Amino acid sequence: MKEKFYLFRASEDYLSYYFESRSEERTIPKAEQFEKIGADIYNLAFGDLDESREINDLCVSNNQDMNRVLATVVRTALTFFETYPDRRVYFTGSSKARLRLYSAILAREFENWKPVFEVLGMQNGKLAPFEQSVNYEAFIIDRKSI
Amino acid sequence: MKQKIGHLIDLSKVVVDPTLKSHANDPFVVRKVEEARRVLAPYLKELADKAK
């Protein structure tokens, strides 16, 4: 992704991330957490921080910076993969609209990530190599090996 | 270990904050991890079998 991204902070283990979505109207704290779900595979959870400073991905913040926020998430994912090159990342969306958005971004950036990553898409509970014309329920990203 | 393709990011330019809170125990994150384990159960079994 060529979009600008927000500066972010990482935890010492590079599993937690924090950044702020900024507009003239407001600043929205955002956080991400990579959490192990099985052998070498981590779930990526992402969302706004609510009043209790916990992640809530059901917020629709409408801060007019969606591309920049998603570019930041991509940047943190690259940081994770640089730190943990043999790990996979699983993620899904909290709504059908967000899943369509993630599918569309992966399709749009296909030529950029294809040399470096293998992406599996889940459809009807089954995983298969990512195809640009399909809307998926979830994704698994793996860094390619030589 | 296989060598990975490409250098993704310069980690020396990433700001590391030792005080940053982990959200691993946030209810939302816990729920998402449980969902992921359930959805991926066959795939996780496959990975575990390969690792044996």
mmCIF file of C-alpha atoms in Angstrom:
data_model
loop_
_atom_site.group_PDB
_atom_site.id
_atom_site.type_symbol
_atom_site.label_atom_id
_atom_site.label_comp_id
_atom_site.label_asym_id
_atom_site.label_seq_id
_atom_site.Cartn_x
_atom_site.Cartn_y
_atom_site.Cartn_z
ATOM 1 C CA MET A 1 0.000 0.000 0.000
ATOM 2 C CA LYS A 2 1.315 3.390 -0.946
ATOM 3 C CA GLU A 3 -1.011 5.335 1.355
ATOM 4 C CA LYS A 4 0.347 7.354 4.235
ATOM 5 C CA PHE A 5 0.162 5.622 7.581
ATOM 6 C CA TYR A 6 0.029 6.865 11.149
ATOM 7 C CA LEU A 7 3.041 6.615 13.387
ATOM 8 C CA PHE A 8 2.502 3.724 15.746
ATOM 9 C CA ARG A 9 4.054 2.255 18.862
ATOM 10 C CA ALA A 10 4.798 -1.416 19.383
ATOM 11 C CA SER A 11 5.142 -3.447 22.545
ATOM 12 C CA GLU A 12 8.520 -5.026 23.239
ATOM 13 C CA ASP A 13 7.291 -8.386 21.929
ATOM 14 C CA TYR A 14 5.787 -6.755 18.804
ATOM 15 C CA LEU A 15 2.408 -8.336 19.543
ATOM 16 C CA SER A 16 0.566 -5.177 20.660
ATOM 17 C CA TYR A 17 0.326 -1.910 18.743
ATOM 18 C CA TYR A 18 -1.138 1.526 19.357
ATOM 19 C CA PHE A 19 -1.797 4.506 17.123
ATOM 20 C CA GLU A 20 -4.201 7.425 16.876
ATOM 21 C CA SER A 21 -6.582 8.249 14.075
ATOM 22 C CA ARG A 22 -6.579 12.033 13.777
ATOM 23 C CA SER A 23 -8.901 14.497 12.109
ATOM 24 C CA GLU A 24 -9.708 18.132 12.772
ATOM 25 C CA GLU A 25 -12.738 17.017 14.771
ATOM 26 C CA ARG A 26 -11.267 14.315 16.976
ATOM 27 C CA THR A 27 -8.559 11.842 17.865
ATOM 28 C CA ILE A 28 -9.486 8.171 18.113
ATOM 29 C CA PRO A 29 -7.148 5.763 19.901
ATOM 30 C CA LYS A 30 -6.687 2.477 18.034
ATOM 31 C CA ALA A 31 -5.059 -0.739 19.121
ATOM 32 C CA GLU A 32 -4.122 -4.078 17.631
ATOM 33 C CA GLN A 33 -3.308 -7.385 19.215
ATOM 34 C CA PHE A 34 -1.702 -10.438 17.663
ATOM 35 C CA GLU A 35 -2.657 -13.418 19.796
ATOM 36 C CA LYS A 36 -1.610 -17.018 19.333
ATOM 37 C CA ILE A 37 -4.409 -19.387 18.326
ATOM 38 C CA GLY A 38 -2.422 -22.475 17.392
ATOM 39 C CA ALA A 39 0.917 -23.757 16.177
ATOM 40 C CA ASP A 40 2.598 -20.788 14.489
ATOM 41 C CA ILE A 41 -0.643 -18.949 13.775
ATOM 42 C CA TYR A 42 -1.882 -15.720 15.348
ATOM 43 C CA ASN A 43 -5.206 -13.926 15.297
ATOM 44 C CA LEU A 44 -5.103 -10.241 14.436
ATOM 45 C CA ALA A 45 -7.654 -8.243 16.444
ATOM 46 C CA PHE A 46 -8.006 -4.557 15.749
ATOM 47 C CA GLY A 47 -10.308 -1.737 16.720
ATOM 48 C CA ASP A 48 -10.931 1.492 18.570
ATOM 49 C CA LEU A 49 -10.161 1.693 22.256
ATOM 50 C CA ASP A 50 -13.332 2.276 24.260
ATOM 51 C CA GLU A 51 -13.782 4.159 27.555
ATOM 52 C CA SER A 52 -12.290 1.261 29.489
ATOM 53 C CA ARG A 53 -9.265 1.242 27.140
ATOM 54 C CA GLU A 54 -10.226 -2.098 25.652
ATOM 55 C CA ILE A 55 -10.399 -2.959 21.976
ATOM 56 C CA ASN A 56 -13.847 -2.755 20.431
ATOM 57 C CA ASP A 57 -14.027 -3.467 16.723
ATOM 58 C CA LEU A 58 -17.737 -2.764 16.401
ATOM 59 C CA CYS A 59 -17.141 0.986 16.481
ATOM 60 C CA VAL A 60 -17.684 2.818 13.219
ATOM 61 C CA SER A 61 -15.530 5.860 13.751
ATOM 62 C CA ASN A 62 -16.068 7.670 10.417
ATOM 63 C CA ASN A 63 -12.990 9.803 10.912
ATOM 64 C CA GLN A 64 -12.534 10.172 7.135
ATOM 65 C CA ASP A 65 -9.181 8.402 7.197
ATOM 66 C CA MET A 66 -10.043 4.772 6.493
ATOM 67 C CA ASN A 67 -7.233 4.293 3.975
ATOM 68 C CA ARG A 68 -4.665 5.730 6.334
ATOM 69 C CA VAL A 69 -5.903 3.574 9.214
ATOM 70 C CA LEU A 70 -5.803 0.415 7.095
ATOM 71 C CA ALA A 71 -2.360 1.358 5.758
ATOM 72 C CA THR A 72 -1.231 1.590 9.377
ATOM 73 C CA VAL A 73 -2.654 -1.848 10.146
ATOM 74 C CA VAL A 74 -0.790 -3.231 7.131
ATOM 75 C CA ARG A 75 2.386 -1.564 8.382
ATOM 76 C CA THR A 76 2.045 -3.163 11.802
ATOM 77 C CA ALA A 77 1.394 -6.530 10.161
ATOM 78 C CA LEU A 78 4.655 -6.116 8.213
ATOM 79 C CA THR A 79 6.360 -5.367 11.508
ATOM 80 C CA PHE A 80 4.913 -8.557 12.973
ATOM 81 C CA PHE A 81 6.065 -10.633 9.993
ATOM 82 C CA GLU A 82 9.527 -9.091 10.114
ATOM 83 C CA THR A 83 9.766 -10.082 13.768
ATOM 84 C CA TYR A 84 8.107 -13.481 13.406
ATOM 85 C CA PRO A 85 8.882 -14.612 9.844
ATOM 86 C CA ASP A 86 7.661 -18.168 10.388
ATOM 87 C CA ARG A 87 4.280 -17.245 11.810
ATOM 88 C CA ARG A 88 0.963 -16.979 10.008
ATOM 89 C CA VAL A 89 -1.729 -14.394 10.649
ATOM 90 C CA TYR A 90 -5.466 -15.060 10.625
ATOM 91 C CA PHE A 91 -7.969 -12.233 10.459
ATOM 92 C CA THR A 92 -11.590 -11.655 9.656
ATOM 93 C CA GLY A 93 -13.961 -8.703 9.669
ATOM 94 C CA SER A 94 -16.624 -7.751 12.158
ATOM 95 C CA SER A 95 -19.206 -7.234 9.414
ATOM 96 C CA LYS A 96 -19.846 -8.257 5.820
ATOM 97 C CA ALA A 97 -19.049 -4.730 4.697
ATOM 98 C CA ARG A 98 -15.624 -4.860 6.323
ATOM 99 C CA LEU A 99 -14.940 -8.297 4.868
ATOM 100 C CA ARG A 100 -15.776 -6.981 1.407
ATOM 101 C CA LEU A 101 -13.442 -4.075 2.057
ATOM 102 C CA TYR A 102 -10.577 -6.357 3.126
ATOM 103 C CA SER A 103 -11.150 -8.627 0.095
ATOM 104 C CA ALA A 104 -11.137 -5.581 -2.176
ATOM 105 C CA ILE A 105 -7.892 -4.246 -0.710
ATOM 106 C CA LEU A 106 -6.180 -7.633 -0.990
ATOM 107 C CA ALA A 107 -7.384 -7.883 -4.601
ATOM 108 C CA ARG A 108 -6.237 -4.350 -5.421
ATOM 109 C CA GLU A 109 -2.789 -4.946 -3.892
ATOM 110 C CA PHE A 110 -2.482 -8.487 -5.293
ATOM 111 C CA GLU A 111 0.560 -7.806 -7.487
ATOM 112 C CA ASN A 112 2.357 -6.081 -4.627
ATOM 113 C CA TRP A 113 2.020 -8.834 -2.036
ATOM 114 C CA LYS A 114 2.044 -11.890 -4.307
ATOM 115 C CA PRO A 115 5.872 -12.170 -4.488
ATOM 116 C CA VAL A 116 6.226 -12.096 -0.705
ATOM 117 C CA PHE A 117 3.079 -13.549 0.856
ATOM 118 C CA GLU A 118 0.780 -16.500 0.403
ATOM 119 C CA VAL A 119 -2.814 -15.634 1.231
ATOM 120 C CA LEU A 120 -5.539 -18.174 1.843
ATOM 121 C CA GLY A 121 -9.165 -17.114 1.792
ATOM 122 C CA MET A 122 -11.921 -18.903 3.656
ATOM 123 C CA GLN A 123 -15.210 -19.460 1.875
ATOM 124 C CA ASN A 124 -17.990 -21.625 3.322
ATOM 125 C CA GLY A 125 -15.550 -22.743 5.991
ATOM 126 C CA LYS A 126 -12.931 -23.963 3.523
ATOM 127 C CA LEU A 127 -9.523 -22.462 2.845
ATOM 128 C CA ALA A 128 -8.146 -21.971 -0.653
ATOM 129 C CA PRO A 129 -5.542 -19.742 -2.307
ATOM 130 C CA PHE A 130 -6.775 -16.164 -2.589
ATOM 131 C CA GLU A 131 -8.531 -15.216 -5.813
ATOM 132 C CA GLN A 132 -9.237 -11.624 -6.689
ATOM 133 C CA SER A 133 -12.885 -12.048 -7.618
ATOM 134 C CA VAL A 134 -14.061 -13.854 -4.489
ATOM 135 C CA ASN A 135 -15.527 -12.401 -1.294
ATOM 136 C CA TYR A 136 -14.120 -14.305 1.667
ATOM 137 C CA GLU A 137 -15.125 -14.858 5.298
ATOM 138 C CA ALA A 138 -11.584 -14.793 6.662
ATOM 139 C CA PHE A 139 -7.970 -14.833 5.588
ATOM 140 C CA ILE A 140 -4.662 -16.432 6.516
ATOM 141 C CA ILE A 141 -1.430 -14.735 5.503
ATOM 142 C CA ASP A 142 1.892 -16.552 5.407
ATOM 143 C CA ARG A 143 5.277 -15.182 4.406
ATOM 144 C CA LYS A 144 6.795 -17.099 1.517
ATOM 145 C CA SER A 145 10.037 -19.023 1.819
ATOM 146 C CA ILE A 146 12.763 -19.517 -0.756
ATOM 147 C CA MET B 1 14.410 -22.944 9.000
ATOM 148 C CA LYS B 2 13.686 -21.800 5.457
ATOM 149 C CA GLN B 3 14.849 -18.380 4.387
ATOM 150 C CA LYS B 4 12.040 -15.902 3.918
ATOM 151 C CA ILE B 5 11.636 -13.820 0.801
ATOM 152 C CA GLY B 6 12.220 -10.110 1.096
ATOM 153 C CA HIS B 7 12.942 -7.635 3.848
ATOM 154 C CA LEU B 8 9.641 -6.124 4.889
ATOM 155 C CA ILE B 9 10.472 -3.297 7.243
ATOM 156 C CA ASP B 10 13.361 -1.723 9.122
ATOM 157 C CA LEU B 11 12.637 -2.687 12.722
ATOM 158 C CA SER B 12 15.104 -0.109 14.008
ATOM 159 C CA LYS B 13 12.631 2.564 12.869
ATOM 160 C CA VAL B 14 9.721 1.102 14.812
ATOM 161 C CA VAL B 15 8.980 2.882 18.078
ATOM 162 C CA VAL B 16 8.949 0.331 20.881
ATOM 163 C CA ASP B 17 7.078 1.307 24.016
ATOM 164 C CA PRO B 18 7.814 -0.930 27.028
ATOM 165 C CA THR B 19 4.757 0.506 28.800
ATOM 166 C CA LEU B 20 2.337 -0.367 26.033
ATOM 167 C CA LYS B 21 -0.596 -2.334 27.397
ATOM 168 C CA SER B 22 -1.272 -5.809 26.027
ATOM 169 C CA HIS B 23 -4.867 -6.335 24.935
ATOM 170 C CA ALA B 24 -4.569 -10.107 24.946
ATOM 171 C CA ASN B 25 -7.096 -10.363 27.793
ATOM 172 C CA ASP B 26 -9.614 -7.867 26.458
ATOM 173 C CA PRO B 27 -13.000 -9.624 26.192
ATOM 174 C CA PHE B 28 -13.194 -8.782 22.507
ATOM 175 C CA VAL B 29 -9.773 -10.281 21.778
ATOM 176 C CA VAL B 30 -10.490 -13.390 23.857
ATOM 177 C CA ARG B 31 -13.762 -13.864 21.967
ATOM 178 C CA LYS B 32 -12.072 -13.446 18.589
ATOM 179 C CA VAL B 33 -9.372 -15.966 19.501
ATOM 180 C CA GLU B 34 -11.990 -18.497 20.614
ATOM 181 C CA GLU B 35 -13.916 -17.964 17.375
ATOM 182 C CA ALA B 36 -10.747 -18.347 15.332
ATOM 183 C CA ARG B 37 -9.829 -21.593 17.082
ATOM 184 C CA ARG B 38 -13.295 -22.970 16.414
ATOM 185 C CA VAL B 39 -13.387 -21.905 12.755
ATOM 186 C CA LEU B 40 -9.847 -23.076 12.067
ATOM 187 C CA ALA B 41 -10.003 -26.345 14.015
ATOM 188 C CA PRO B 42 -9.437 -28.591 10.948
ATOM 189 C CA TYR B 43 -6.642 -26.356 9.663
ATOM 190 C CA LEU B 44 -4.951 -26.178 13.069
ATOM 191 C CA LYS B 45 -5.069 -29.973 13.317
ATOM 192 C CA GLU B 46 -3.477 -30.199 9.863
ATOM 193 C CA LEU B 47 -0.694 -27.815 10.921
ATOM 194 C CA ALA B 48 -0.102 -29.734 14.144
ATOM 195 C CA ASP B 49 0.073 -33.045 12.235
ATOM 196 C CA LYS B 50 2.602 -31.561 9.795
ATOM 197 C CA ALA B 51 4.729 -30.350 12.697
ATOM 198 C CA LYS B 52 4.972 -33.883 14.146
#
